[in-house]
Coordinates of C-alpha atoms in Angstrom, one line a residue:
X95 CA -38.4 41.1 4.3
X96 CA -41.0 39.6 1.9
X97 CA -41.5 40.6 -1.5
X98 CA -45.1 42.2 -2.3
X99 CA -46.0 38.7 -4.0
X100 CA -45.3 36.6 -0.9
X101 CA -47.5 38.4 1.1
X102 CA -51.1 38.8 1.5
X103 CA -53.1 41.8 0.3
X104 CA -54.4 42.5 3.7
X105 CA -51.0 42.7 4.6
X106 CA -49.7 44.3 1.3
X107 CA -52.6 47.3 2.4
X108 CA -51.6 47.5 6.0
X109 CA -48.0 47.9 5.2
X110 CA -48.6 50.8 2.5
X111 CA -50.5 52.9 5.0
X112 CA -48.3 52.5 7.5
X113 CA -45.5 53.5 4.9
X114 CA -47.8 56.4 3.4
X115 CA -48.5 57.3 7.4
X116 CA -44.5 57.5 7.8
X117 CA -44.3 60.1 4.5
X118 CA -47.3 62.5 4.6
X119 CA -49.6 61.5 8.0
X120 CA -52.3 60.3 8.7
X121 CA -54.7 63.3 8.3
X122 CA -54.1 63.4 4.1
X123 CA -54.5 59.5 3.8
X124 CA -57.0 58.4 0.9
X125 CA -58.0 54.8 0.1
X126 CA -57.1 55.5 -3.3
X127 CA -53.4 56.4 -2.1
X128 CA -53.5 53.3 -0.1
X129 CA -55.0 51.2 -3.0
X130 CA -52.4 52.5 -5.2
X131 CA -49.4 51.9 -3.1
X132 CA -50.6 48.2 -2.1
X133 CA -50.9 47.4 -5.4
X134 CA -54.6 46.5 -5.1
X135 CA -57.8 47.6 -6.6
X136 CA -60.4 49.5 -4.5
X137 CA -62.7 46.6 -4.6
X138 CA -60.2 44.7 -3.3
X139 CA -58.9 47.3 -0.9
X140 CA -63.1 47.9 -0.1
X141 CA -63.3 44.2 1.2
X142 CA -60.8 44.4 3.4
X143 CA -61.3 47.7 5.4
X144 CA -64.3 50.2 5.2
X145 CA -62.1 53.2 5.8
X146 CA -58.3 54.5 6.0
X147 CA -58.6 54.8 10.3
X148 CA -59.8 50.8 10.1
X149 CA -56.5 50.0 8.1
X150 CA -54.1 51.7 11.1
X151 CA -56.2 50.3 13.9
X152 CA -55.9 46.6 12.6
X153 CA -52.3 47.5 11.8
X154 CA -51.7 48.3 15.6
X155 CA -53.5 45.0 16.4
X156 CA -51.4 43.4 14.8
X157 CA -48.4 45.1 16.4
X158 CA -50.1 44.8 20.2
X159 CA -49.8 41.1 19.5
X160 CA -46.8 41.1 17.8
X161 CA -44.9 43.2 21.2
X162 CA -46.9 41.2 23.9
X163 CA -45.3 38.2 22.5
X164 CA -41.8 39.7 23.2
X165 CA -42.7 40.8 25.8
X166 CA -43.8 36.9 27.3
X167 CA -41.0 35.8 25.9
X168 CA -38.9 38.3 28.6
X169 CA -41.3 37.2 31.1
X170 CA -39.9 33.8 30.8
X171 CA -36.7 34.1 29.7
X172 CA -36.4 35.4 33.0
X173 CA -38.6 33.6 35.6
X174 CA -36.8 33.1 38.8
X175 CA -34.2 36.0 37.5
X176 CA -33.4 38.8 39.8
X177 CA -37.1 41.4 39.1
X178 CA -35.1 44.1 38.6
X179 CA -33.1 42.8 35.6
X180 CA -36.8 41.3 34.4
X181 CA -38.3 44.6 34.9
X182 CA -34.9 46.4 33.2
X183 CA -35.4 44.0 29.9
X184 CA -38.9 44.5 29.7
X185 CA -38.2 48.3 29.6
X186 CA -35.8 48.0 27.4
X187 CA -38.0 46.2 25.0
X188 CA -40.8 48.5 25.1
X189 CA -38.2 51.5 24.4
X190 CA -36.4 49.6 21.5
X191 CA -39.6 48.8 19.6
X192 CA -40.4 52.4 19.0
X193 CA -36.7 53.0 17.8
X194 CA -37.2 50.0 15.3
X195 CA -39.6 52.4 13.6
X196 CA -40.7 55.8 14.5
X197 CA -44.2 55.5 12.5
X198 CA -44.7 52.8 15.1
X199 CA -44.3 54.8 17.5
X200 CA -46.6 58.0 15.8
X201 CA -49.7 55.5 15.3
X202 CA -49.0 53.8 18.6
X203 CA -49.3 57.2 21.1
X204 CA -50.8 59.8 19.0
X205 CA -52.6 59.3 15.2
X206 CA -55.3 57.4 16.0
X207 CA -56.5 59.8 18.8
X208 CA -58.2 57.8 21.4
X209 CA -56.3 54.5 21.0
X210 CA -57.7 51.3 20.0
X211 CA -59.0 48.8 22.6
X212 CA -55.6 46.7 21.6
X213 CA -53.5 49.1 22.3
X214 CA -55.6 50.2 25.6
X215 CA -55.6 46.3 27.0
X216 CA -52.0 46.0 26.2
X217 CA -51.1 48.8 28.2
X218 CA -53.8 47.0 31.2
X219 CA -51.6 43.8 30.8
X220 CA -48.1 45.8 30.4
X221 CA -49.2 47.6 33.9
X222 CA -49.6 44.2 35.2
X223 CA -46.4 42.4 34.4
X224 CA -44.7 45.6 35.6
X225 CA -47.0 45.5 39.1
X226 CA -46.4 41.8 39.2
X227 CA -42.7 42.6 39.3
X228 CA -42.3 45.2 41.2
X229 CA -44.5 42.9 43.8
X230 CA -41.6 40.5 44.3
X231 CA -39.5 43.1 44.8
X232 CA -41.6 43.9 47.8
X233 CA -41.9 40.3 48.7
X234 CA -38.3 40.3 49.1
X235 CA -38.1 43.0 51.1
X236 CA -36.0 45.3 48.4
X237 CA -38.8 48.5 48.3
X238 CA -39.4 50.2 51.4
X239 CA -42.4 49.1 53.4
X240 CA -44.0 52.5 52.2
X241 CA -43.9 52.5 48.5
X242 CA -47.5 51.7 46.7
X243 CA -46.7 49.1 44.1
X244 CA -49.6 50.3 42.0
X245 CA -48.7 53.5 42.0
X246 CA -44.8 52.5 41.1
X247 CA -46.2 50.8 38.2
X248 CA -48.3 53.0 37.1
X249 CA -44.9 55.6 36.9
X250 CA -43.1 52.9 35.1
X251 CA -45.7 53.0 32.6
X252 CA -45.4 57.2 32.6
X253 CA -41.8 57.0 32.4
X254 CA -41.4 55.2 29.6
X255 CA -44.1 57.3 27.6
X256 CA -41.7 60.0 28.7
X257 CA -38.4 58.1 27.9
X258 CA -39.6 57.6 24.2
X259 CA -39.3 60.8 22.8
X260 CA -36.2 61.6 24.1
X261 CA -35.1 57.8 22.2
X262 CA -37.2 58.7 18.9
X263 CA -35.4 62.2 19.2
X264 CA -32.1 60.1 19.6
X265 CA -30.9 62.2 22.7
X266 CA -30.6 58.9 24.7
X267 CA -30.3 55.6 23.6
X268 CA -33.3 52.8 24.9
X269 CA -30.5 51.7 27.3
X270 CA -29.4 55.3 28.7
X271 CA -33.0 55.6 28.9
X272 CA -33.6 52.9 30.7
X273 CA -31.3 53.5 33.1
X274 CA -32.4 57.2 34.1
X275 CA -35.8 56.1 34.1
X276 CA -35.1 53.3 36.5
X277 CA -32.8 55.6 38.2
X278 CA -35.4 58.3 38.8
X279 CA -38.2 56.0 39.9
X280 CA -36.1 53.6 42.1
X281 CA -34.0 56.0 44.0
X282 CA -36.8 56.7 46.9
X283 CA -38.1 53.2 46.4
X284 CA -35.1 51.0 46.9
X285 CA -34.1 50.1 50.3
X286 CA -30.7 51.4 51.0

């Protein structure tokens, strides 16, 4: 981790109100509390972002990017890999990066209300990587003839929003729940 001199005040200022977010929410957030904690003036806090909701929307920018580059990196790792170990990693990724922090995981499905149009487009390209998987899969004749690949995606996506409480809670780890959600969505799917 860098020390608060090695990194950037825009930085500095996203990282305090994500930590402030982690202790109090983010409904009692002030700009002064955020100055305060970044170690910044408000003038200086003022030219980066207008307002606290700014600060946890570039934040999750940041973090959209930062995830999406994990997640090519799985998409590599494992072209011409069995899908279904892909699509098991990339799961598994999505569910470990809300245990890595649970404030992630509070500004990521809930603060912000509507979310950001990062966080909306990741979800968009997520959908498709998943689609795109599960489409070989059908290519290779491993889902029935009747499934809708959209529609399995789209559960994918579902399941893991479900799956992450009961991770954040710690009543399953990302791997247990990885393997009930695949469990639960593949067992009608899979060709026997």
């Amino acid at each position: 981790m860098k020390t608060d001199d090695e990194l950037s005040a825009r930085q500095r200022i996203m990282l305090a109100a994500i930590e402030l977010a982690g202790q109090q929410g983010t409904g009692r957030m002030t700009m002064s509390a955020v100055a305060a904690r970044a170690k910044v003036s408000r003038p200086t806090l003022y030219s980066y972002f207008p307002d606290v909701p700014r600060i946890l929307e570039a934040w999750v920018e940041q973090e959209v990017v930062r995830v999406e580059a994990r997640l090519q990196d799985v998409l590599d790792r494992g072209a011409g890999s069995d899908p279904m170990t892909v699509l098991g990693d990339y799961i598994d990724l999505q569910l470990n990066y809300f245990v890595e922090s649970p404030t992630r995981a509070l500004l990521t499905t809930a603060a912000l209300g509507s979310p950001p149009q990062a966080v909306t487009g990741h979800i968009e390209r997520f959908r498709a990587d998943v689609h795109g998987l599960l489409s070989v899969l059908g290519r290779q004749g491993r889902l029935r003839a009747d499934v809708d690949v959209e529609m399995l995606a789209g559960l994918v996506i579902a399941g893991i929003t479900s799956m992450t409480s009961h991770v954040l809670e710690e009543q399953l780890s990302p791997t247990e729940a990885r393997r009930r959600l695949l469990d639960i969505i593949f067992r009608g799917s899979l060709r026997s």
